[in-house]
Short mmCIF file of C-alpha atoms and ligand atoms in Angstrom, two decimals:
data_model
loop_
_atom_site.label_atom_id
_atom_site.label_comp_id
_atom_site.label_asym_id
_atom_site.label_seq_id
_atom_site.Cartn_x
_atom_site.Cartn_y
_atom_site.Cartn_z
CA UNK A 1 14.30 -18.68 -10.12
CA UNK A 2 13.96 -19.36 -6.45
CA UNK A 3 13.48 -16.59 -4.33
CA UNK A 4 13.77 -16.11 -0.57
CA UNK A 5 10.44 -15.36 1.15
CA UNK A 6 9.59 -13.33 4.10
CA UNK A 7 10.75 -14.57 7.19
CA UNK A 8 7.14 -13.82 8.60
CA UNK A 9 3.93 -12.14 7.86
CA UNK A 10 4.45 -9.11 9.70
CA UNK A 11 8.19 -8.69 8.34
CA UNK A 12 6.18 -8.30 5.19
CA UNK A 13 3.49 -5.80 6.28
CA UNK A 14 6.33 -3.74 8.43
CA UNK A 15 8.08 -3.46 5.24
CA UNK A 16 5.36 -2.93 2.76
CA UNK A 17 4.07 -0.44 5.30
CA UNK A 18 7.71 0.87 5.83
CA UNK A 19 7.53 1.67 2.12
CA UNK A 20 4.10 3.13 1.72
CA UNK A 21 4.20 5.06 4.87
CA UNK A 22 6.18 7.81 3.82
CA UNK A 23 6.72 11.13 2.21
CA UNK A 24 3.81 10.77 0.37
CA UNK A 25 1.87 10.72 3.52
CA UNK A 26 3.67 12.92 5.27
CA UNK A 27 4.76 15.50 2.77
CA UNK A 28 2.64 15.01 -0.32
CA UNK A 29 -0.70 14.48 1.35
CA UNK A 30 -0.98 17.95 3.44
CA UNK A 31 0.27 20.02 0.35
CA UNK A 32 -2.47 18.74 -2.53
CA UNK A 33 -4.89 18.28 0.00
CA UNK A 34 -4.41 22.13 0.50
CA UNK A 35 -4.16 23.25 -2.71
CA UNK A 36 -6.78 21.75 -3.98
CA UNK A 37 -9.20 22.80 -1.79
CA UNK A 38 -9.51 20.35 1.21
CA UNK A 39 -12.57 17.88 1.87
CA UNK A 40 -13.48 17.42 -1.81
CA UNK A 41 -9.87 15.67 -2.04
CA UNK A 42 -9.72 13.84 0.82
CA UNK A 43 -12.94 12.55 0.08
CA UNK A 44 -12.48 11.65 -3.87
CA UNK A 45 -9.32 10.32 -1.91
CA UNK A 46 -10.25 7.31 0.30
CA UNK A 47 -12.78 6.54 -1.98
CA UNK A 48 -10.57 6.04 -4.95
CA UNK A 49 -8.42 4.07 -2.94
CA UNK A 50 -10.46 1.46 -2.02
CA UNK A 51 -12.36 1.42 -5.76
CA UNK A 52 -9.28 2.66 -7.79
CA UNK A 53 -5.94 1.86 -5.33
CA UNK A 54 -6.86 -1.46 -3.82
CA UNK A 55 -7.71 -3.53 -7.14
CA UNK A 56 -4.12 -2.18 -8.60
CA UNK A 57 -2.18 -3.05 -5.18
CA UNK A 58 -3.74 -6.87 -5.27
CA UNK A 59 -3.19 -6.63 -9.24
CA UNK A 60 0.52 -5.79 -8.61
CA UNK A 61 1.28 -8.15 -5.69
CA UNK A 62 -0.42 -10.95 -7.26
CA UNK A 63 2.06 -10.10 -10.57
CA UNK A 64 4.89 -10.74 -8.30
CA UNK A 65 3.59 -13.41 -6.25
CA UNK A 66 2.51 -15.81 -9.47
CA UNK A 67 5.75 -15.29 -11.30
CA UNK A 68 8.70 -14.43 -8.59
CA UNK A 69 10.17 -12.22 -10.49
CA UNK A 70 10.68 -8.61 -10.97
CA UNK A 71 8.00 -6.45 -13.58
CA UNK A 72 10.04 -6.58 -16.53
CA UNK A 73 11.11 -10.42 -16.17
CA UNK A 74 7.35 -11.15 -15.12
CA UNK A 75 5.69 -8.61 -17.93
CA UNK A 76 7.82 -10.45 -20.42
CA UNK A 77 6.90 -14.00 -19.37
CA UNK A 78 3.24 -13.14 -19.43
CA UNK A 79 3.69 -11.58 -23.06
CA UNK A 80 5.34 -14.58 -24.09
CA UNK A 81 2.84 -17.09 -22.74
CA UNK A 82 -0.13 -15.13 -24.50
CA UNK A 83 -2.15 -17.09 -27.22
CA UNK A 84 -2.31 -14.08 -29.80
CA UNK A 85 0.82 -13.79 -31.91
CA UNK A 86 0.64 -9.90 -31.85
CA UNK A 87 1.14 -9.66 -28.33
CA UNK A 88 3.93 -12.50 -28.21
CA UNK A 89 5.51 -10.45 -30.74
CA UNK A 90 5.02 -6.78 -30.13
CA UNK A 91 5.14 -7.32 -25.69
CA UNK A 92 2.63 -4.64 -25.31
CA UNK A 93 3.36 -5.56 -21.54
CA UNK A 94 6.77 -4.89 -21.63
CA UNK A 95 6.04 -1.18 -21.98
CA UNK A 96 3.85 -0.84 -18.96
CA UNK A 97 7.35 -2.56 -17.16
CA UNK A 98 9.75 -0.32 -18.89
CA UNK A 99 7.16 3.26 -18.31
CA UNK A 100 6.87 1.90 -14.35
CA UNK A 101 10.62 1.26 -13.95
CA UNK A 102 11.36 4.57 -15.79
CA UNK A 103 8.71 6.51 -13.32
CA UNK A 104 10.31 4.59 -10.53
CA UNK A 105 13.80 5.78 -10.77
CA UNK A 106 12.43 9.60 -12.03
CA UNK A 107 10.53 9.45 -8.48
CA UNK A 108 13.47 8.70 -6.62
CA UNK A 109 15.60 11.80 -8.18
CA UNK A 110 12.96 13.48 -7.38
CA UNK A 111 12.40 12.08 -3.77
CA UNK A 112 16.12 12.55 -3.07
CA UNK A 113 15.65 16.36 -3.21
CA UNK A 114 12.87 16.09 -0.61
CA UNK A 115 14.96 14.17 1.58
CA UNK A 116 17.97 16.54 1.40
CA UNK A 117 15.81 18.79 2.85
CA UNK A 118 14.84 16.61 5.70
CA UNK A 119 18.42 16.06 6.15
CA UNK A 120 18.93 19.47 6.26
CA UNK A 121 16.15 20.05 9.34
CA UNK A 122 18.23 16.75 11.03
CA UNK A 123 20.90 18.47 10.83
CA UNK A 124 19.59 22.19 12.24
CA UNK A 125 17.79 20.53 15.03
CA UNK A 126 20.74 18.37 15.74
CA UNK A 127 23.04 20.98 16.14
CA UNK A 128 19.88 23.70 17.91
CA UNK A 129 19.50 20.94 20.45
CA UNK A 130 23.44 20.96 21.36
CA UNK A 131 23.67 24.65 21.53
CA UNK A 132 20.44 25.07 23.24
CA UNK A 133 18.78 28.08 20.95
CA UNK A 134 16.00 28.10 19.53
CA UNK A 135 15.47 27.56 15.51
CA UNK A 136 14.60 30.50 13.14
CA UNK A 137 10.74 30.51 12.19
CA UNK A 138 11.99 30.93 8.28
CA UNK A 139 14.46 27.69 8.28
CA UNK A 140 12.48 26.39 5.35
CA UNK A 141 13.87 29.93 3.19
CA UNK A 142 17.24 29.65 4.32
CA UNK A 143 17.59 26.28 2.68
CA UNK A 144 16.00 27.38 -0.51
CA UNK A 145 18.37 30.35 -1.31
CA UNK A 146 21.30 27.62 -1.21
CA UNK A 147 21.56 25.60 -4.20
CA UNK A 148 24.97 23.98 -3.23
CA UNK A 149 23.05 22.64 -0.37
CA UNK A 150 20.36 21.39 -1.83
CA UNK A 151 22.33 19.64 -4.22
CA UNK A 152 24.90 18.11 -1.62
CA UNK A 153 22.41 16.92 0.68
CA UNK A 154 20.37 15.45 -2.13
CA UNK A 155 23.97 13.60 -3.29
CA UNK A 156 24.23 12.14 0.13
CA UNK A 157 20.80 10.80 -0.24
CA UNK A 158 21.22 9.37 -3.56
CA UNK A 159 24.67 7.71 -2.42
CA UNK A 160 23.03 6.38 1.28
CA UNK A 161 20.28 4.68 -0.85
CA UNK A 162 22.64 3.15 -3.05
CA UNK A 163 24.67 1.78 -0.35
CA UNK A 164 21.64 0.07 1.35
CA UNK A 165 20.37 -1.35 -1.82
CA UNK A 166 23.75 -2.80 -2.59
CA UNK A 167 23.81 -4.76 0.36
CA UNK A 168 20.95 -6.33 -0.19
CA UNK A 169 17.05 -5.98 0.15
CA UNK A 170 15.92 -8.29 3.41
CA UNK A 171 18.62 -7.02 5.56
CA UNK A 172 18.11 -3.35 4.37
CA UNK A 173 14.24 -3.04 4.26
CA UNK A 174 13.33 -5.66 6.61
CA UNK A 175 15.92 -4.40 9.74
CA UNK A 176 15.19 -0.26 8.71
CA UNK A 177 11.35 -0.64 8.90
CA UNK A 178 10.84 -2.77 11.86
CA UNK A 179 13.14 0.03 14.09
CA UNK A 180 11.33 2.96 13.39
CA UNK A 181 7.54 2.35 12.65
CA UNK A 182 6.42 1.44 16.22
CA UNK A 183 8.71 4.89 17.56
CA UNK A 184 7.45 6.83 14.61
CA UNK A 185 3.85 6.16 15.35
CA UNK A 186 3.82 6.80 19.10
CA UNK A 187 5.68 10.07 18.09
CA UNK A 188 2.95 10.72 15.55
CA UNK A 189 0.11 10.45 18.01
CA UNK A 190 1.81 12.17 20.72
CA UNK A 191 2.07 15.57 18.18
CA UNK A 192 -1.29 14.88 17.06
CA UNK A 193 -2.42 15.26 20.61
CA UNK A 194 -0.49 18.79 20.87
CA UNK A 195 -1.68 20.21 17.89
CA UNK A 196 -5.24 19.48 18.13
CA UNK A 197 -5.27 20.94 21.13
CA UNK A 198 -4.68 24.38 19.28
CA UNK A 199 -7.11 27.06 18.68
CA UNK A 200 -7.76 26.00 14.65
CA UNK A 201 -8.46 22.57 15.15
CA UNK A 202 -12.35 23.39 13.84
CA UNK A 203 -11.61 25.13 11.14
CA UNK A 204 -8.61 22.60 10.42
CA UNK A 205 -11.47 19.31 10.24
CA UNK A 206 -14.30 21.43 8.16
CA UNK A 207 -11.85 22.22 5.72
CA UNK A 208 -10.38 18.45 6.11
CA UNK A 209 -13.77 16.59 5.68
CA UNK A 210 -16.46 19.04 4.73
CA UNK A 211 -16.47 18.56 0.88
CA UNK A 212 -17.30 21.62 -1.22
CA UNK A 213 -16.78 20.41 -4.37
CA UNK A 214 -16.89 23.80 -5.79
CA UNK A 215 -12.44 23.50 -5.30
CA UNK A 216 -12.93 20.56 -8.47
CA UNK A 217 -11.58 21.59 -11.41
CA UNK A 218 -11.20 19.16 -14.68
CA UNK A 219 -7.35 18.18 -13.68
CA UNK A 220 -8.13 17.12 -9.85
CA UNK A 221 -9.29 13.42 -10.61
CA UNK A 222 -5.89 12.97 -11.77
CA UNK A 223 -4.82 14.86 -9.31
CA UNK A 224 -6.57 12.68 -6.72
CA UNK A 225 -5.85 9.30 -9.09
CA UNK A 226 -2.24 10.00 -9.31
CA UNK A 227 -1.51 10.71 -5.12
CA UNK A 228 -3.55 7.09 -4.90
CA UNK A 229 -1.03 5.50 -6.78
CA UNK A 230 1.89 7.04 -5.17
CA UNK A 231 1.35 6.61 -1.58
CA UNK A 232 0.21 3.27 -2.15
CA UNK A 233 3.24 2.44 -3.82
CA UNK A 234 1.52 1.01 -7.44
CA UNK A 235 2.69 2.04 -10.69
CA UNK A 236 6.14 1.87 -10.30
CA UNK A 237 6.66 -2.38 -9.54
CA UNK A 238 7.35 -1.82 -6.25
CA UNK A 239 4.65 -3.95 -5.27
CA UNK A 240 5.29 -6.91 -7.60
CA UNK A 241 9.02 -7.11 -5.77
CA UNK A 242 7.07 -7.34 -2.75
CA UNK A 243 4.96 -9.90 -4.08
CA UNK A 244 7.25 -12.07 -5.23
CA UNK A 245 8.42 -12.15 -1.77
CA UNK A 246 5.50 -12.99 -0.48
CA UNK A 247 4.94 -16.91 1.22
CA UNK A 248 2.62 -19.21 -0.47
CA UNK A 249 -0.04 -19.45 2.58
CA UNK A 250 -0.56 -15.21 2.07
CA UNK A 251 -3.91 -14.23 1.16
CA UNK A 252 -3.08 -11.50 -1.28
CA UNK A 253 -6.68 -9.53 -1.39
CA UNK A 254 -6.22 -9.51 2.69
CA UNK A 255 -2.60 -8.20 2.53
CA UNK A 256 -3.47 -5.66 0.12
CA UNK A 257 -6.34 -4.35 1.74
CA UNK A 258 -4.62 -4.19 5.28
CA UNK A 259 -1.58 -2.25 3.30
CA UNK A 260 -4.36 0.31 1.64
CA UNK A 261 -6.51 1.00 4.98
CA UNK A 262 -3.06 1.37 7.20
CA UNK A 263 -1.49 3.82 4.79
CA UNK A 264 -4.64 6.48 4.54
CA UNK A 265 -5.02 6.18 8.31
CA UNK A 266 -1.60 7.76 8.37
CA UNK A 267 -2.42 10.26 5.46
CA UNK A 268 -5.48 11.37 7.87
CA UNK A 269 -3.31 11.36 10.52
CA UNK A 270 -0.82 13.72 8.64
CA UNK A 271 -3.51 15.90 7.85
CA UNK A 272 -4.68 15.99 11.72
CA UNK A 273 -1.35 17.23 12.41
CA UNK A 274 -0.77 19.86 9.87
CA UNK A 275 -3.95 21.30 9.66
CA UNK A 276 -4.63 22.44 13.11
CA UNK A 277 -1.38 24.17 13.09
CA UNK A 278 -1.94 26.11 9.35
CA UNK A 279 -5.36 27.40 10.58
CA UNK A 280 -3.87 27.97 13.96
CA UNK A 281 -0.77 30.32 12.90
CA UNK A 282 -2.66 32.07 10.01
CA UNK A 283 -0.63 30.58 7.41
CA UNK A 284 -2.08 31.69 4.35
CA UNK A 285 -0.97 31.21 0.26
CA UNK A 286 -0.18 28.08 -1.46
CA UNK A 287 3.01 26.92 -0.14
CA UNK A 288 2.74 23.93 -2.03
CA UNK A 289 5.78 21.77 -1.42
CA UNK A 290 7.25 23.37 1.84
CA UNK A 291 3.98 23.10 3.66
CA UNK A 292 5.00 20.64 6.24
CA UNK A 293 8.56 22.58 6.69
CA UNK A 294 7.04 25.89 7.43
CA UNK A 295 4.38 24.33 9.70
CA UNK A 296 6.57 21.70 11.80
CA UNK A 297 8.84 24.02 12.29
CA UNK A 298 6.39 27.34 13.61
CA UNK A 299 5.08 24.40 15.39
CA UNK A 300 8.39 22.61 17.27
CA UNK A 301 9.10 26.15 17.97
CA UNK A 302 6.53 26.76 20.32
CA UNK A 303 6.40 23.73 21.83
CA UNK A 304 8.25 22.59 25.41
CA UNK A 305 11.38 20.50 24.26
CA UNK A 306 10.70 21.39 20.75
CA UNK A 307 14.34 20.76 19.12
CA UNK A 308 14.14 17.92 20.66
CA UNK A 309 10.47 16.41 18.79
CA UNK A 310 11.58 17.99 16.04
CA UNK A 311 14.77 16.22 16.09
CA UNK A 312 13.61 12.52 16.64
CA UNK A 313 10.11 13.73 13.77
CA UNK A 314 12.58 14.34 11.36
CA UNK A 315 15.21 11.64 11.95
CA UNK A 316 12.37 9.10 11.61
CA UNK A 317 10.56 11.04 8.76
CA UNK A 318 13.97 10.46 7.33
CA UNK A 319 14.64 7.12 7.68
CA UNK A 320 10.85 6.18 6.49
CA UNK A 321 11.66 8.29 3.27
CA UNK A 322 14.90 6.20 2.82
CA UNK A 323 13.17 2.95 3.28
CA UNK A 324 10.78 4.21 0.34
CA UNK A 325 14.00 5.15 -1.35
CA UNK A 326 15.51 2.25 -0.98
CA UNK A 327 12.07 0.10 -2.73
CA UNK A 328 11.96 2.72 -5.69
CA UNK A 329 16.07 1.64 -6.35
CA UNK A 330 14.86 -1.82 -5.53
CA UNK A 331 12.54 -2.08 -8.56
CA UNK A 332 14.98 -1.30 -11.08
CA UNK A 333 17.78 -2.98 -9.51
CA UNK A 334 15.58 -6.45 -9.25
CA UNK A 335 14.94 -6.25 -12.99
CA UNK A 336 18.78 -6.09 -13.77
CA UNK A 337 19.51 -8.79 -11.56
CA UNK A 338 16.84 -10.40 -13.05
CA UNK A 339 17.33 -10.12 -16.74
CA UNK A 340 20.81 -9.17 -17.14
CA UNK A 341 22.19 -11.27 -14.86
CA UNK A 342 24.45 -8.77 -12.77
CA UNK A 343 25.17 -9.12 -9.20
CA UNK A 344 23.54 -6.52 -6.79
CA UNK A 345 26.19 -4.13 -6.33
CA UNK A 346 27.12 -3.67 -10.01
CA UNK A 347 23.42 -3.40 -10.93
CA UNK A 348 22.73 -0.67 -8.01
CA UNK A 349 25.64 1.68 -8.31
CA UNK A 350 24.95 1.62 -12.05
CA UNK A 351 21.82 3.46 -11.86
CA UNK A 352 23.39 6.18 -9.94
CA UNK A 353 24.48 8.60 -12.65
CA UNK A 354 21.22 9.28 -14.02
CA UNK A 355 19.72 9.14 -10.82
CA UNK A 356 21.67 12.40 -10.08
CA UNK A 357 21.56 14.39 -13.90
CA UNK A 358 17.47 13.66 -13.28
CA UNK A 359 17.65 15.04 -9.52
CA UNK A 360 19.82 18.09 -10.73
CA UNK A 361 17.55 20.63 -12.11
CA UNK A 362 14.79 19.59 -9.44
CA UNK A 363 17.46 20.46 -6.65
CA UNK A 364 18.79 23.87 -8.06
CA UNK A 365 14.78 25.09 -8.78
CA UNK A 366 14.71 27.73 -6.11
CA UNK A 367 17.92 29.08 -7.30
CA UNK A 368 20.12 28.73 -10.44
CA UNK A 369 16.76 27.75 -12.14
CA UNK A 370 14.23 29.75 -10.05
CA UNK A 371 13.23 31.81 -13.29
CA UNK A 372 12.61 28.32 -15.52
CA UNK A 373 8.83 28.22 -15.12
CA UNK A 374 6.33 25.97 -16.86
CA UNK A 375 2.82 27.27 -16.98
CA UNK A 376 3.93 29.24 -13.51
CA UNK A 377 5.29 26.05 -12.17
CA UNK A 378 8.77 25.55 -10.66
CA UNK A 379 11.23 22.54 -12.20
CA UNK A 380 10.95 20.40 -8.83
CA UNK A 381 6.92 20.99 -9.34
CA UNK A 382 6.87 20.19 -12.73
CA UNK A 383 8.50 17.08 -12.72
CA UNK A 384 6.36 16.36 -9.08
CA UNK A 385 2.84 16.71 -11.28
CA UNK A 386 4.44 15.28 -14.97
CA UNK A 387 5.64 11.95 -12.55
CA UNK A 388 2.60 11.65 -10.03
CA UNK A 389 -0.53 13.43 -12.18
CA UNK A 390 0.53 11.74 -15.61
CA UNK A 391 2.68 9.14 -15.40
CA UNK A 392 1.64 7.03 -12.84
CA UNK A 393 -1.85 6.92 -14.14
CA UNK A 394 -0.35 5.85 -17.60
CA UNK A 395 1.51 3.14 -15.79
CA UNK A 396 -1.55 1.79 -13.71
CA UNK A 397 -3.52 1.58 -16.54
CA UNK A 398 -1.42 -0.35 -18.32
CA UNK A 399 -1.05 -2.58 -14.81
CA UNK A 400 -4.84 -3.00 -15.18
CA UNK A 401 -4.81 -4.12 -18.57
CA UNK A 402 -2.47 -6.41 -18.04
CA UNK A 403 -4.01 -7.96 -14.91
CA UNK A 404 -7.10 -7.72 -16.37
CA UNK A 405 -6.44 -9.54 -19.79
CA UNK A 406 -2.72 -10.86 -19.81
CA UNK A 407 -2.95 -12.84 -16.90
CA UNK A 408 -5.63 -16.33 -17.23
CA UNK A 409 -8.12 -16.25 -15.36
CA UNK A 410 -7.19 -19.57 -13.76
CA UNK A 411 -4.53 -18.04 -12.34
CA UNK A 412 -5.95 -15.10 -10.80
CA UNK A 413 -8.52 -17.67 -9.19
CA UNK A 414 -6.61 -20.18 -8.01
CA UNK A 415 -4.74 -17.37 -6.13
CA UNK A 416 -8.06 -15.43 -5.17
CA UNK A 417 -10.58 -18.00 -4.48
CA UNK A 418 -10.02 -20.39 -1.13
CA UNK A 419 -12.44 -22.77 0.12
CA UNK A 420 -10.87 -21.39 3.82
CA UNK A 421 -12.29 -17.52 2.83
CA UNK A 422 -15.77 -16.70 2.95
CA UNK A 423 -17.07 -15.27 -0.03
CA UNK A 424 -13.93 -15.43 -1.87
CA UNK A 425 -15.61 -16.16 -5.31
CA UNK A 426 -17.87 -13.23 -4.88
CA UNK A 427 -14.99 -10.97 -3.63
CA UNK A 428 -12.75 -12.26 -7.29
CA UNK A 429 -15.80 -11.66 -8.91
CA UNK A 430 -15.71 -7.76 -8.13
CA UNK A 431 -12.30 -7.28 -8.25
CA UNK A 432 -12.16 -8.74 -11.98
CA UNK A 433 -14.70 -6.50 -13.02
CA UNK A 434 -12.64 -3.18 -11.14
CA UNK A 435 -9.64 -4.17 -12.75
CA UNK A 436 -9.89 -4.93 -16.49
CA UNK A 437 -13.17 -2.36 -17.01
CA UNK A 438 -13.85 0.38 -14.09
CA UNK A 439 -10.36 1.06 -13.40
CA UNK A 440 -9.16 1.79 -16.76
CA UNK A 441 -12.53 3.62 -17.45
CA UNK A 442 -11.77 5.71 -14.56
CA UNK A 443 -8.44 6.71 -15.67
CA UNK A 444 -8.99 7.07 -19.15
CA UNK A 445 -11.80 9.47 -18.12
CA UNK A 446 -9.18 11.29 -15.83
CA UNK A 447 -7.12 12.25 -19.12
CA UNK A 448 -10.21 12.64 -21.54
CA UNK A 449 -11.38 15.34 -18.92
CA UNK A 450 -8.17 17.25 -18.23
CA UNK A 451 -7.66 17.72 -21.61
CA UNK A 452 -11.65 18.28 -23.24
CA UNK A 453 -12.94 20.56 -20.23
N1 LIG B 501 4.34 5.24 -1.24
C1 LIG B 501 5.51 6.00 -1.01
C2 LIG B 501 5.13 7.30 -0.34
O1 LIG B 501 4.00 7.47 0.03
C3 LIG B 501 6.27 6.22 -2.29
C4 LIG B 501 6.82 4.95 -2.83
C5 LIG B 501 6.45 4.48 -4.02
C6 LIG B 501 7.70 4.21 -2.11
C7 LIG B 501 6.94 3.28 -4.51
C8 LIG B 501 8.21 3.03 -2.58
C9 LIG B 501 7.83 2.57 -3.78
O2 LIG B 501 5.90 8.16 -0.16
#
């Protein structure tokens, strides 16, 4: 099948950037970074990206970009090409498609809760700006003792997303990311300037970048293995649909590491502008998920013209979380256009249903189902560490594997290795040897130790 291409290289790296940069920068980052004990993560962190992240990102473009289609289609095609008549007959590969496209759509339930609440701050600082009074430090609580909110707001997510996606991905992707990056960033810097200019902003970078390992227990390399794979987008076949975008004349290693370094600047630069303001205002505890709510909004409320920064932080942390939205729908609906032959529309607004019955219980946790705890942990928790800790690992290992040994090697170096790079052999070389051995090693190890120590 002929697909279209992107209409330039940075349309590609606004959107694949559009996608990465997101909640799991914004909102994930800060809150495991702080409960797990600060510089020993974010250490283990951009590490594990480059060694760990990287290979899988250039694994999953190059997926996309050698067969133009979606992961199922392309898992299936590789199966079927494979000289051993087990694998042509039991698809091993077709798993790793269906577990990633399964994860993909779990993620977005569970994403769509995190943007009701940003839709809920929208819509406070919205309607704080117009009146001219100031916010109420505990916003955050208010929310969380109304289920019926929670759940409307996330329904309004679910249905915007679905709307976008059934109009079509260039348009929706390509149009959303370009607006808001460039006024996001400037934004970003401009807080990060105000809040390091707070009293904590020592204490905030020696517990950001001193490593005391001491914080490690045997479940944070999956800890730190599964946030990799999240905010850079792999395990769920987001990247493949990007890939199979992707022009001919792209230099996938390049693209991918641009993508990987870009997206833990921003992680950093999440954590510069959280952290000054936790040490700053004393907040103590594990507030886990509602970190950056509490903060931003102690924060905005000091702050000269504060409904008004919070306003335009939260309308563009919005509209980044609905571009990443938007890509986890994307996956599943490019596999049904794909194989089943449906048109967009019908193979978006069919997902829709279970989108919602999966987002449910995560929405009503801090209500209706505030006493359903799992080893102490809360539904929207649960499912938060079950879909990032567990099974995106799972699904990037499989990935591996399949780059690794179900693709030829001819293919992965006639894509890789160009006479107009310097030391592109060398640089396939290494990657080969990440993907189908250190990788899975890594992850493998990542399981064996959560569950032996
Ligand atoms: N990387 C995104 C984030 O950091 C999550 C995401 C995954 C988005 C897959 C799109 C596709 O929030």
């Amino acid at each position: 099948m002929r697909r279209g291409a992107w209409s330039n290289r940075y349309a590609f790296y606004l959107a694949t950037i559009g996608s990465a940069f997101s909640l799991g920068n914004l909102w994930r980052f800060p809150y495991v970074v702080d409960s797990n004990g600060g510089g020993a993560f974010v250490v283990t962190y951009i590490l594990l990206c480059f060694i760990i992240g990287l290979p899988i990102v250039v694994g999953e473009l190059m997926i996309g970009r050698l067969s133009r289609l979606s992961i199922l289609s392309a898992t299936e095609s590789i199966s079927l090409e494979s000289p051993s008549p087990w694998v042509r007959k039991w698809k091993p590969w077709k798993w790793v498609a269906y577990t990633a496209n399964l994860t993909s759509v779990c993620l977005l339930a569970l994403y769509s809760v995190i943007c009701g609440w940003v839709l809920f701050f929208v819509m406070q600082y919205l309607t704080h700006l117009i009146t001219g009074r100031a916010l109420p430090d505990d916003l955050f609580n208010i929310l969380m003792n109304n289920g019926t909110l929670q759940v409307a707001l996330m329904s309004v997510h679910i249905l915007i997303t679905t709307f976008v996606v059934s109009m079509g991905l260039k348009q929706g992707i390509e149009r959303l990311s370009t607006l808001i990056m460039p006024l996001f960033m400037a934004l970003m810097i401009y807080l990060i300037f105000k809040s390091l200019s707070l009293p904590g902003t020592v204490d905030a970078m020696r517990f950001l970048f001193y490593p005391n390992f001491s914080y490690f227990t045997s479940e944070t390399l999956l800890k730190v293995l599964g946030h990799v794979f999240f905010t850079l987008s792999v395990g769920m076949g987001a990247m493949v649909v990007f890939g199979s975008y992707l022009r001919e004349e792209t230099y996938v290693p390049r693209s991918g590491f641009k993508v990987t370094i870009l997206d833990i600047t921003i992680s950093i630069f999440s954590g510069f502008l959280i952290f000054p303001i936790v040490f700053s205002a004393n907040i103590n505890g594990d507030y886990g998920p509602s970190l950056i709510f509490n903060t931003l909004s102690v924060f905005f409320n000091k702050m000269g013209l504060g409904n008004f920064f919070g306003l335009v932080f939260f309308v563009c942390l919005y509209l980044a979380a609905l571009g990443a939205s938007i890509m986890l729908l994307e996956t599943s609906v490019s596999h049904l256009i794909d194989s089943k032959k449906w048109n967009r529309s019908r193979a978006s607004w069919s997902m829709i249903v279970f989108i919602f019955l999966v987002a449910l219980p995560a929405s009503l946790s801090s209500t209706l189902l505030k006493n359903l705890k799992f080893q102490d942990l809360s539904v929207l928790r649960l499912y938060d560490k079950f879909l990032i800790d567990y099974m995106l690992p799972v699904v990037c290992l499989g990935i591996s594997l399949l780059v690794g040994f179900g693709i030829s090697k001819k293919k992965k170096q006639e894509l890789f290795i160009r006479e107009d790079e310097m030391d592109s052999e060398k640089l396939f070389r290494n990657w080969h040897f990440l993907v189908r051995w250190f990788v899975p090693a890594v992850i493998i190890f990542g399981f064996v130790s959560s569950i032996v120590f």
